[in-house]
PDB file of N, CA and C in Angstrom:
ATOM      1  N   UNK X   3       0.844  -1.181   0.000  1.00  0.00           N
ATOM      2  CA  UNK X   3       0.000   0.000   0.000  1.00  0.00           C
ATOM      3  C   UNK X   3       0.890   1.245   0.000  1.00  0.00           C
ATOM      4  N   UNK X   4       0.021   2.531  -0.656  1.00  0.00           N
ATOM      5  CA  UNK X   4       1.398   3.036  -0.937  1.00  0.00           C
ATOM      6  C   UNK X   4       1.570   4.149   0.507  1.00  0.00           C
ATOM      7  N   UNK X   5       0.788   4.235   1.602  1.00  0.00           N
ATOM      8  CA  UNK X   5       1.012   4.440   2.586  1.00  0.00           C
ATOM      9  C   UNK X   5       2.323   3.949   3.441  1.00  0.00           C
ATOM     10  N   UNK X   6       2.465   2.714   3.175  1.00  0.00           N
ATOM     11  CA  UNK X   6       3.422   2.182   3.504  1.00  0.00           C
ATOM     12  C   UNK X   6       4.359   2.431   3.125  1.00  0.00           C
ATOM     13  N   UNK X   7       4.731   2.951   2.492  1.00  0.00           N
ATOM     14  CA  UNK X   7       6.052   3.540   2.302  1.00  0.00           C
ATOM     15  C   UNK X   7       6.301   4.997   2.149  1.00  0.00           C
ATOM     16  N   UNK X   8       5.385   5.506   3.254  1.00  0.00           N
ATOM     17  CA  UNK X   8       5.706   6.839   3.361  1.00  0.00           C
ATOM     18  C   UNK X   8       6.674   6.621   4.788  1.00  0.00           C
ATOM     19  N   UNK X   9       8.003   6.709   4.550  1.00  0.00           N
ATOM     20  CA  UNK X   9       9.033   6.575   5.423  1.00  0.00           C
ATOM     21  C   UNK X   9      10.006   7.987   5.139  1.00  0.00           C
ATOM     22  N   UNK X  10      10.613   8.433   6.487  1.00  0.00           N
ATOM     23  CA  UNK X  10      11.478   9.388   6.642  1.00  0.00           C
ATOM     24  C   UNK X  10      12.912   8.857   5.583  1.00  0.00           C
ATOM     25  N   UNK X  11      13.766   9.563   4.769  1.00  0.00           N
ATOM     26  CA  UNK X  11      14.927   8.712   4.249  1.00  0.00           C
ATOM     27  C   UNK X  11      15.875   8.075   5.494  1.00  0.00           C
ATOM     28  N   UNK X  12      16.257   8.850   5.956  1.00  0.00           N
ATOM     29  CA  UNK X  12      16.968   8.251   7.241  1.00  0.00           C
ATOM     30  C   UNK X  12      16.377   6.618   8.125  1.00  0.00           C
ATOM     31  N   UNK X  13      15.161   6.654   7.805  1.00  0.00           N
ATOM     32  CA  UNK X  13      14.907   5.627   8.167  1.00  0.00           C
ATOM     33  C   UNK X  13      14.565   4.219   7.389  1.00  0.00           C
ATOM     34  N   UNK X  14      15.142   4.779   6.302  1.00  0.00           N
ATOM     35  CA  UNK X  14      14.241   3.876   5.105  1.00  0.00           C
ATOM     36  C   UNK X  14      15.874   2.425   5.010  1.00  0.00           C
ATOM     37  N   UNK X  15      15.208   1.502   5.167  1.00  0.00           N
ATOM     38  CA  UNK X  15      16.045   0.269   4.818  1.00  0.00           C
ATOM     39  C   UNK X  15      16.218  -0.878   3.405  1.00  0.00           C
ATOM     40  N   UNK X  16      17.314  -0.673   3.085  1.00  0.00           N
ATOM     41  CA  UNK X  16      17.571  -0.823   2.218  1.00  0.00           C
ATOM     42  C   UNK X  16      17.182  -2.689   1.641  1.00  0.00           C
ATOM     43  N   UNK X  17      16.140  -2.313   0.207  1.00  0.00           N
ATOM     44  CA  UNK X  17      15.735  -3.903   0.087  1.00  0.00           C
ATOM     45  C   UNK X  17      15.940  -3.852  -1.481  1.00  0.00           C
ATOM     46  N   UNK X  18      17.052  -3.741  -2.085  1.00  0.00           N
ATOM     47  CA  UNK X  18      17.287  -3.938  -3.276  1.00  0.00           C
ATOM     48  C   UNK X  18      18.714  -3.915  -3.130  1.00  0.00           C
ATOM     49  N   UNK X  19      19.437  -3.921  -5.096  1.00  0.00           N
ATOM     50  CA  UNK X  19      20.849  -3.880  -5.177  1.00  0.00           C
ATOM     51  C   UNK X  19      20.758  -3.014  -5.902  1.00  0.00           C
ATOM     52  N   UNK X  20      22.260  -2.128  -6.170  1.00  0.00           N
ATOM     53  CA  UNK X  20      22.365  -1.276  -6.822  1.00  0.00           C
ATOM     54  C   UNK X  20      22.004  -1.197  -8.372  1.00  0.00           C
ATOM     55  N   UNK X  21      21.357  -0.301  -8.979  1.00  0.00           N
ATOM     56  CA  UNK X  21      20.796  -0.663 -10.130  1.00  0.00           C
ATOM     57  C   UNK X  21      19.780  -1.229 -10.719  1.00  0.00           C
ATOM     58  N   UNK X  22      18.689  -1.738  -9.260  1.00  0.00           N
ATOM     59  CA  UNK X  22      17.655  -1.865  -9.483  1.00  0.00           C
ATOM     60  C   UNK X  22      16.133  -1.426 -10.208  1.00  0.00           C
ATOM     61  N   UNK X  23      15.815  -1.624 -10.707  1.00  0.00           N
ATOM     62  CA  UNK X  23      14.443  -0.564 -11.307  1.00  0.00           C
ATOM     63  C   UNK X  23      13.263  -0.527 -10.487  1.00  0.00           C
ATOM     64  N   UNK X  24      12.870   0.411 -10.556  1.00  0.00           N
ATOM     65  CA  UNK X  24      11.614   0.091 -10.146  1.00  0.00           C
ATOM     66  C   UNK X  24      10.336  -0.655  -9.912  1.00  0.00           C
ATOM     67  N   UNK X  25      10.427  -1.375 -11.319  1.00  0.00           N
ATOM     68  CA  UNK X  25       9.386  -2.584 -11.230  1.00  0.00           C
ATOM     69  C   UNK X  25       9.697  -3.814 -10.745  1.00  0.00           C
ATOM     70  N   UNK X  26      11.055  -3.883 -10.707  1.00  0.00           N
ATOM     71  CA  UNK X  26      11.836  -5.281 -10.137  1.00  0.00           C
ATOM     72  C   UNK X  26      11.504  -4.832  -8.296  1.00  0.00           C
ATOM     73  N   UNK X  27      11.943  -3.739  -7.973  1.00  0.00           N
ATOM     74  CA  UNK X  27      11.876  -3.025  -6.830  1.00  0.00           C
ATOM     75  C   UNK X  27      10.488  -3.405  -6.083  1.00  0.00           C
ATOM     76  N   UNK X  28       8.996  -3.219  -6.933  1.00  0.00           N
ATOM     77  CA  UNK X  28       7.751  -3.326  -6.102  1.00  0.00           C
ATOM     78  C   UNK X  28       7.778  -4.556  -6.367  1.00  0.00           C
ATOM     79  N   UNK X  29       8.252  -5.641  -7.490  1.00  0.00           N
ATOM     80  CA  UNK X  29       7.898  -6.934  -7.811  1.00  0.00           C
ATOM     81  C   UNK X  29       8.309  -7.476  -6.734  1.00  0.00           C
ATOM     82  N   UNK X  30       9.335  -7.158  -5.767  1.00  0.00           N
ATOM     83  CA  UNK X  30      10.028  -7.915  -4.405  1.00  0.00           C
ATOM     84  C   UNK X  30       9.021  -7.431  -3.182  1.00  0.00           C
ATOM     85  N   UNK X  31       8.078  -6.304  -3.469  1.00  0.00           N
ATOM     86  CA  UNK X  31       6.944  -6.117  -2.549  1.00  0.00           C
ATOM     87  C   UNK X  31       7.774  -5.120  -1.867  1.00  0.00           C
ATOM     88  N   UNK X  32       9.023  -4.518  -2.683  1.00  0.00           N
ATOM     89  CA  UNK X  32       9.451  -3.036  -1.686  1.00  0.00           C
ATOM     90  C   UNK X  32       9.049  -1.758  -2.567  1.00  0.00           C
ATOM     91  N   UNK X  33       9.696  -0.457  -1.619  1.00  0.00           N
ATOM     92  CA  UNK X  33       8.987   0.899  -1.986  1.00  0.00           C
ATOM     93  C   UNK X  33      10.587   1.171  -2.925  1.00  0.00           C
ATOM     94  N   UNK X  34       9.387   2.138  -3.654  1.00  0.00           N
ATOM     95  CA  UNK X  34      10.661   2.758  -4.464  1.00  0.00           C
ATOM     96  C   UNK X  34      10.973   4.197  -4.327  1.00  0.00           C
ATOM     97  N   UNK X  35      11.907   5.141  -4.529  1.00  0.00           N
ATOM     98  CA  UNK X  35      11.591   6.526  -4.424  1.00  0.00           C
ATOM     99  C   UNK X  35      13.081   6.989  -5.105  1.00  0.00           C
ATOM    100  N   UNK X  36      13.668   7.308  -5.893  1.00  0.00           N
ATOM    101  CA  UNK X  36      15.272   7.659  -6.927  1.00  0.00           C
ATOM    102  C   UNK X  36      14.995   9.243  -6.498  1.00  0.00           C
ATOM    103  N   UNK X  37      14.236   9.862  -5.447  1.00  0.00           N
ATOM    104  CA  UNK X  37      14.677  11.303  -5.356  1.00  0.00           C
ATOM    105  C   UNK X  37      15.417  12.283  -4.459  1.00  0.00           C
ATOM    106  N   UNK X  38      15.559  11.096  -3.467  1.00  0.00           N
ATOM    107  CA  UNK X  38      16.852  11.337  -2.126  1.00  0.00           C
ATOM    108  C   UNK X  38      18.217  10.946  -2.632  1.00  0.00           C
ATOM    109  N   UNK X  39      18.952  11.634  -3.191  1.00  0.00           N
ATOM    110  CA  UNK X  39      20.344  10.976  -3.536  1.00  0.00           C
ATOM    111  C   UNK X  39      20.995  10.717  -1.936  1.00  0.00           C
ATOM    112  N   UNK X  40      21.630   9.542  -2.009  1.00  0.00           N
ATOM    113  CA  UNK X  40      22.692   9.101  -0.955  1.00  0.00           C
ATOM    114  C   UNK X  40      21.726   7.896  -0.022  1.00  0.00           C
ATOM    115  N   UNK X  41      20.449   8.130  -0.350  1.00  0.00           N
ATOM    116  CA  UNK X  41      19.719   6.921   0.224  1.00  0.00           C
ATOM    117  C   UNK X  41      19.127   5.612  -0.182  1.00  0.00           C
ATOM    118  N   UNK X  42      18.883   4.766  -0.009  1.00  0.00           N
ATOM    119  CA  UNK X  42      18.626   3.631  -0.529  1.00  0.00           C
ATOM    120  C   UNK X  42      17.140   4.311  -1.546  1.00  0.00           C
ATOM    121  N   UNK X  43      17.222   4.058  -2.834  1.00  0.00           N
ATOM    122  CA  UNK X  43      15.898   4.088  -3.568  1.00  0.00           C
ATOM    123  C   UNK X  43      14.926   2.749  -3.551  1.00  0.00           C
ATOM    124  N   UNK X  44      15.519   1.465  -3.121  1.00  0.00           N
ATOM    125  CA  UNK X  44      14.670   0.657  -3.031  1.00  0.00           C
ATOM    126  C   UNK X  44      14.313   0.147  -1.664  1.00  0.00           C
ATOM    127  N   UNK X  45      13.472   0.721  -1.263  1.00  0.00           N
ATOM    128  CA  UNK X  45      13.645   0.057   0.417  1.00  0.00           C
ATOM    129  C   UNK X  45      12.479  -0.847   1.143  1.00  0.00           C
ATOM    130  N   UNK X  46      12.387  -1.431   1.914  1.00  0.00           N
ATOM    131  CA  UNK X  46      11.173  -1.923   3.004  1.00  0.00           C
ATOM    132  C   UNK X  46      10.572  -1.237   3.328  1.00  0.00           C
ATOM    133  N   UNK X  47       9.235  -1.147   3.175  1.00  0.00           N
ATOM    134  CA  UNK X  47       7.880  -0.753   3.189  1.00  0.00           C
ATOM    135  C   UNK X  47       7.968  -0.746   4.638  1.00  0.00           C
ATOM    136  N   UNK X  48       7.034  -0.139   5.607  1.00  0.00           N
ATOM    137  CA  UNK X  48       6.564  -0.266   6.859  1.00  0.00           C
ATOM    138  C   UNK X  48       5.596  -1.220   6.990  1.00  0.00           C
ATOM    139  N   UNK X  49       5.615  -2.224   8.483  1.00  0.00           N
ATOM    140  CA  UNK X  49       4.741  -3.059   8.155  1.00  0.00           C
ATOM    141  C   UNK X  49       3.265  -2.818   8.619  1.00  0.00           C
ATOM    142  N   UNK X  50       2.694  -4.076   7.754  1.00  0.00           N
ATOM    143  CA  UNK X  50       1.098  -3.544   7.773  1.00  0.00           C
ATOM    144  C   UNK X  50       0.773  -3.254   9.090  1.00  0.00           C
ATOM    145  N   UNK X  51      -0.373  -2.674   9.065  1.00  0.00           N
ATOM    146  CA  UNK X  51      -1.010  -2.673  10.474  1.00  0.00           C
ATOM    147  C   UNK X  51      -2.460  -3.507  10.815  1.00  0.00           C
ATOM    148  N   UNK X  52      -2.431  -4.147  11.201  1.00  0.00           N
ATOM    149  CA  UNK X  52      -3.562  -5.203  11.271  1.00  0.00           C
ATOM    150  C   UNK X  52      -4.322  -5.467  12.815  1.00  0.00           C
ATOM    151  N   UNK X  53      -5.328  -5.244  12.898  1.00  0.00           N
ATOM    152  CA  UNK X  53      -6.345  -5.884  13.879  1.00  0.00           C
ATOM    153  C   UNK X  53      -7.120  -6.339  13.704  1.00  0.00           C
ATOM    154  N   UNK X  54      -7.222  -7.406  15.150  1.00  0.00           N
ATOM    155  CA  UNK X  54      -8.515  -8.390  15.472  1.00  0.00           C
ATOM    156  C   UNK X  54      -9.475  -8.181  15.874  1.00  0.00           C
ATOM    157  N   UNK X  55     -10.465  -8.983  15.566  1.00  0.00           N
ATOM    158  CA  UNK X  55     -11.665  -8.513  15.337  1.00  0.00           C
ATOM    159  C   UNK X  55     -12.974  -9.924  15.699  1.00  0.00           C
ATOM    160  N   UNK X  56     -13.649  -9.567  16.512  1.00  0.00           N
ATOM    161  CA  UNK X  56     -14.764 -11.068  16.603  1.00  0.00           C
ATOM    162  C   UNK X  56     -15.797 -10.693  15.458  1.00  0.00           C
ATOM    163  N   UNK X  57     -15.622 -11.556  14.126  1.00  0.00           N
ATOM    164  CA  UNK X  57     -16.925 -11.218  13.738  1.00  0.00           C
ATOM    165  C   UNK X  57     -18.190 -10.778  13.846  1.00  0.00           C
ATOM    166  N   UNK X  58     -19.415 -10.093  13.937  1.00  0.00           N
ATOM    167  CA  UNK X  58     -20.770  -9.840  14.420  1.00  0.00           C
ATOM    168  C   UNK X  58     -21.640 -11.040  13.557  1.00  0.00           C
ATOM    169  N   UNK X  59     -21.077 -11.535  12.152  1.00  0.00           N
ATOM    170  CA  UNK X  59     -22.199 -12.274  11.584  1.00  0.00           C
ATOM    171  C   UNK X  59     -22.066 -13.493  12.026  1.00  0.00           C
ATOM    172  N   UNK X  60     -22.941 -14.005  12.738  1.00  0.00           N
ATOM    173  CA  UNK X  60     -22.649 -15.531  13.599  1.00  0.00           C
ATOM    174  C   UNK X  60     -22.486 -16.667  11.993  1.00  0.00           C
ATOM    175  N   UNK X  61     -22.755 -16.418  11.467  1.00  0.00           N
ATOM    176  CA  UNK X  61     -22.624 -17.315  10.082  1.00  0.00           C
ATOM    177  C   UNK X  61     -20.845 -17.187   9.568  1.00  0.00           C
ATOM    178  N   UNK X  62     -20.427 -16.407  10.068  1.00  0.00           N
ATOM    179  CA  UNK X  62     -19.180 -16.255   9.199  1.00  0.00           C
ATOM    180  C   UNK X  62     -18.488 -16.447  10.624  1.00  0.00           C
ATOM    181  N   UNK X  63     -18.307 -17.125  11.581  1.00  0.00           N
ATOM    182  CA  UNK X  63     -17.630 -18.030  12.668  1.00  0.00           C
ATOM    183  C   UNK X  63     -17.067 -18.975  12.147  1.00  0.00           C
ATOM    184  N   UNK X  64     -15.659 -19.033  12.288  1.00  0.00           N
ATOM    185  CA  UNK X  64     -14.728 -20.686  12.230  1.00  0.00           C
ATOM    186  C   UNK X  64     -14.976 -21.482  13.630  1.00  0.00           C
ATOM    187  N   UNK X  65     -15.213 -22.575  13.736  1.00  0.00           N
ATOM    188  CA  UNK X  65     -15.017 -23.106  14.353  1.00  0.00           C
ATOM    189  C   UNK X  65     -13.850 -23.121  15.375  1.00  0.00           C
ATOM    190  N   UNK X  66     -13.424 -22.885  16.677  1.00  0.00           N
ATOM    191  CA  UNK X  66     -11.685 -22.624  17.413  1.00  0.00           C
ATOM    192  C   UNK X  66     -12.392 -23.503  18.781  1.00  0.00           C
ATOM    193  N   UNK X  67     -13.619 -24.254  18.695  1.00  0.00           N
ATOM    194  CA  UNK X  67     -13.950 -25.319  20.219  1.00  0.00           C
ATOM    195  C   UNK X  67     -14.174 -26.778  19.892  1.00  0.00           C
ATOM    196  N   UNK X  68     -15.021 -26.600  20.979  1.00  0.00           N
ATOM    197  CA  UNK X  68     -15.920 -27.893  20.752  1.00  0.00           C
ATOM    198  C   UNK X  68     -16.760 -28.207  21.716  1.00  0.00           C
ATOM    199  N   UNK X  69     -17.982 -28.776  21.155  1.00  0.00           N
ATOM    200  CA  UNK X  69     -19.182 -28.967  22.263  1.00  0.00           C
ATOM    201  C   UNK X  69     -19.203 -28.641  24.000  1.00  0.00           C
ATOM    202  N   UNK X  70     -19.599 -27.044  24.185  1.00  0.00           N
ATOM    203  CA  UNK X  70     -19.468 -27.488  25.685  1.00  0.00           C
ATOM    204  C   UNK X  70     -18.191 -26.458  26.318  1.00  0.00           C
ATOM    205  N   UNK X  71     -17.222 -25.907  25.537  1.00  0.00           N
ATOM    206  CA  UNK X  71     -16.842 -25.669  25.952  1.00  0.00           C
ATOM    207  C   UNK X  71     -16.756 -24.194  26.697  1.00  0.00           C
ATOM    208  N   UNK X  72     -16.123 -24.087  27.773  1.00  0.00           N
ATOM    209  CA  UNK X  72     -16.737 -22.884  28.437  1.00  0.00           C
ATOM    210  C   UNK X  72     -15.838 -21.299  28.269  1.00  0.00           C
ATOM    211  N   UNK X  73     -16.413 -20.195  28.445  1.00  0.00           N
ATOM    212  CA  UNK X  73     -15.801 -19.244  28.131  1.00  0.00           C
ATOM    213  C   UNK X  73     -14.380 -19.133  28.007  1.00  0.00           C
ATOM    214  N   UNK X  74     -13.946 -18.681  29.720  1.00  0.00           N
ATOM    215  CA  UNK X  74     -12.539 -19.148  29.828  1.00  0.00           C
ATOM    216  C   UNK X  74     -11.827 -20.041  29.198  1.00  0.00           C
ATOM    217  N   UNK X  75     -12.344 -21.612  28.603  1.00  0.00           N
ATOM    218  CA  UNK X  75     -11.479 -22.597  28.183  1.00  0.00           C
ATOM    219  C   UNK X  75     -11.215 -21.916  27.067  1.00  0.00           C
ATOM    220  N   UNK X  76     -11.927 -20.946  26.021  1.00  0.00           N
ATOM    221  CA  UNK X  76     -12.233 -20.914  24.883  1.00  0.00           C
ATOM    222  C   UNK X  76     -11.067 -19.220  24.203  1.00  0.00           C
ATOM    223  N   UNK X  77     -11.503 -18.301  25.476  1.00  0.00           N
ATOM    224  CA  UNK X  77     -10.170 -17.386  25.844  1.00  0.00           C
ATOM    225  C   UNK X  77      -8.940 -17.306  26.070  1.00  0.00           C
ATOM    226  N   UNK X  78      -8.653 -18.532  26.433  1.00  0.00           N
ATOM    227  CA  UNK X  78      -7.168 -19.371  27.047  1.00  0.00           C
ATOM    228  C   UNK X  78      -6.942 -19.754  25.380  1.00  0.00           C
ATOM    229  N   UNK X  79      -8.261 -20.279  24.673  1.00  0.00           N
ATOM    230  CA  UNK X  79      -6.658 -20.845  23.107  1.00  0.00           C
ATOM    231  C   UNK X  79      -7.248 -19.254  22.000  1.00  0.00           C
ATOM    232  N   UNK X  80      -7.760 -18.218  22.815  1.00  0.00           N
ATOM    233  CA  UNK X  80      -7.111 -16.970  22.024  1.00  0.00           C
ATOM    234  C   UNK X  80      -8.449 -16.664  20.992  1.00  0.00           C
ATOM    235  N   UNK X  81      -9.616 -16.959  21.515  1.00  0.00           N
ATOM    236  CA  UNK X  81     -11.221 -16.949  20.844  1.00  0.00           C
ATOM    237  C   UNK X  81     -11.614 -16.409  21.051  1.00  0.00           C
ATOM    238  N   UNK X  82     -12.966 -16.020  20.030  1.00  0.00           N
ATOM    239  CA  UNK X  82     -13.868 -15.013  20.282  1.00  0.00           C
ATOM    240  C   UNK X  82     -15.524 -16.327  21.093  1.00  0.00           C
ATOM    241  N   UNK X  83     -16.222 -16.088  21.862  1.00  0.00           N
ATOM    242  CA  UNK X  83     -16.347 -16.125  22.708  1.00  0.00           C
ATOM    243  C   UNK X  83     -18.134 -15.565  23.068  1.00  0.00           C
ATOM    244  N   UNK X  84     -19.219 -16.318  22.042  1.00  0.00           N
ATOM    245  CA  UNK X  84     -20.724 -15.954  22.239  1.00  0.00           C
ATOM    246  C   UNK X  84     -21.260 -17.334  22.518  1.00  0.00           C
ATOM    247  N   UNK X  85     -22.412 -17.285  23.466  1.00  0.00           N
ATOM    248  CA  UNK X  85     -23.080 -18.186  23.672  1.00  0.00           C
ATOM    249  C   UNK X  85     -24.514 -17.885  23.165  1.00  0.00           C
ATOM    250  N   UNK X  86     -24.355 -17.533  21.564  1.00  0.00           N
ATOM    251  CA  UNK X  86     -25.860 -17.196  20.845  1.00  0.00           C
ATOM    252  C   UNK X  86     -25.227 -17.136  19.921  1.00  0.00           C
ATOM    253  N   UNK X  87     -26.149 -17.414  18.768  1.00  0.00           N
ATOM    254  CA  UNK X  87     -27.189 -18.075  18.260  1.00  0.00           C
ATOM    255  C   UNK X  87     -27.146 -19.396  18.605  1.00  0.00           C
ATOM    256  N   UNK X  88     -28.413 -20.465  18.590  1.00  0.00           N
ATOM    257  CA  UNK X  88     -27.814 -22.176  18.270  1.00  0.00           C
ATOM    258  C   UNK X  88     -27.827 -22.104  16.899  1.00  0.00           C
ATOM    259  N   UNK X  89     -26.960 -23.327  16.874  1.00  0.00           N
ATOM    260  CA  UNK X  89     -26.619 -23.943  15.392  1.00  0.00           C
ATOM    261  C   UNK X  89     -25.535 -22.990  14.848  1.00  0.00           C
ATOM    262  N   UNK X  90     -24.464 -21.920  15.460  1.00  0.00           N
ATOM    263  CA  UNK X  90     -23.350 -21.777  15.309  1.00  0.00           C
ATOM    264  C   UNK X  90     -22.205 -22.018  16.352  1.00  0.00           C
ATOM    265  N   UNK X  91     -21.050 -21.595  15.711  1.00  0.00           N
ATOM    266  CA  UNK X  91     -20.100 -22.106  16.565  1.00  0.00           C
ATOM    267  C   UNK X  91     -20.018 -20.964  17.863  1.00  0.00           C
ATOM    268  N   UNK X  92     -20.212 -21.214  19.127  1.00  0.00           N
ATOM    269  CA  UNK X  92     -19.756 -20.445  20.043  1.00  0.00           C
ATOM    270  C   UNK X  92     -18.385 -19.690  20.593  1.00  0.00           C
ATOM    271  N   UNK X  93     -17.800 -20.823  20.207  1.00  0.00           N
ATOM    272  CA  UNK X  93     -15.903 -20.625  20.301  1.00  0.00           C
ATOM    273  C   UNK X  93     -15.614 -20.049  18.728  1.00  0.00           C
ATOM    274  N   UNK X  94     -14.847 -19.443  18.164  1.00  0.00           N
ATOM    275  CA  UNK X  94     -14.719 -19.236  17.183  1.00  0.00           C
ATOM    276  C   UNK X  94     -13.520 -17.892  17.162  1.00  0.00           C
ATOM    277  N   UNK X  95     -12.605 -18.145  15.757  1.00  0.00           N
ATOM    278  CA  UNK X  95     -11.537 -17.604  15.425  1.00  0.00           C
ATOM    279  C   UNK X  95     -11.862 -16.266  15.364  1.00  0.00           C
ATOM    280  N   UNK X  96     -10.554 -14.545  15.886  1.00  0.00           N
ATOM    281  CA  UNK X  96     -10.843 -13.538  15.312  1.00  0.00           C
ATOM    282  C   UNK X  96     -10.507 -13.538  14.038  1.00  0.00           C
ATOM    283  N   UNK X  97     -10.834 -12.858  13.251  1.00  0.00           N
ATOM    284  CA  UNK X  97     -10.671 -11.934  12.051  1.00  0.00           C
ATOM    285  C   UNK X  97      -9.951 -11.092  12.000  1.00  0.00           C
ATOM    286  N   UNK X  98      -8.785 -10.634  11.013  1.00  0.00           N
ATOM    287  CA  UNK X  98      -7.810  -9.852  11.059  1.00  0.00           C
ATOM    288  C   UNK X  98      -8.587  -8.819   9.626  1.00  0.00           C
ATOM    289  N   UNK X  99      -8.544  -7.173  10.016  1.00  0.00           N
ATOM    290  CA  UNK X  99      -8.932  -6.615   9.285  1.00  0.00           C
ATOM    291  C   UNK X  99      -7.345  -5.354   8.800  1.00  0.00           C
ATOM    292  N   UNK X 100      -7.137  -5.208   7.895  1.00  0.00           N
ATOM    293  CA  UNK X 100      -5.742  -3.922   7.175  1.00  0.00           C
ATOM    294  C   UNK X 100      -6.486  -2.715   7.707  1.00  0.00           C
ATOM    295  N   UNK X 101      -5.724  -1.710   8.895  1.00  0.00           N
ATOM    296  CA  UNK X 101      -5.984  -0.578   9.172  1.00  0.00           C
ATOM    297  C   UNK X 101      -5.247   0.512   7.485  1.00  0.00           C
TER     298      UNK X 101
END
C-alpha cells in the first residue's frame, strides 16, 4: 500500500541492489523513491497494520472449540467467545482486518 512507504529517508532500509528498477523493486513487494540521492531508492515498506476482530455475523464463525466448551477454556486458546445463536459455533476464530 502506498502508505506504507511513506518513510522518513533516514529511516528507510535498504531492500534492493544497486541498479535496481523500479518494477523489479515493487515486484520484491518493496517501496521505491530515486529522489533522495545518498539513500537507498529501493527500500522496506513499513509493516502492515492489522487488527482483530470477533466477527458480528454468527454465520461467518470458524469453528476454534468444541461442544461445551466454556468461556474461559475458549479465551485461554485466544477466541472469540458468544453463547448465541444455536446452530453456530460459540468458540470461534478472530478476524484480522488492514488498518
Amino acid at each position: 500500500a502506498r502508505c506504507q512507504c511513506k518513510i522518513a529517508p533516514r529511516e528507510q532500509r535498504n531492500c534492493g541492489y544497486p541498479g535496481i528498477s523500479a518494477a523489479a523493486c515493487r515486484k520484491a513487494g518493496c517501496c521505491f523513491n530515486a529522489s533522495v540521492p545518498g539513500m537507498p531508492w529501493c527500500f522496506a515498506p513499513k509493516p502492515k497494520k492489522v487488527r482483530k476482530f470477533c466477527p458480528t455475523d454468527p454465520h461467518a464463525r470458524r469453528n476454534c472449540g468444541f461442544p461445551g466448551i466454556t468461556a474461559k477454556e475458549c479465551e485461554r486458546k485466544g477466541c472469540c467467545f458468544r453463547a448465541h445463536p444455536a446452530g453456530v459455533p460459540w468458540c470461534f476464530y478472530h478476524r484480522m482486518m488492514e488498518e
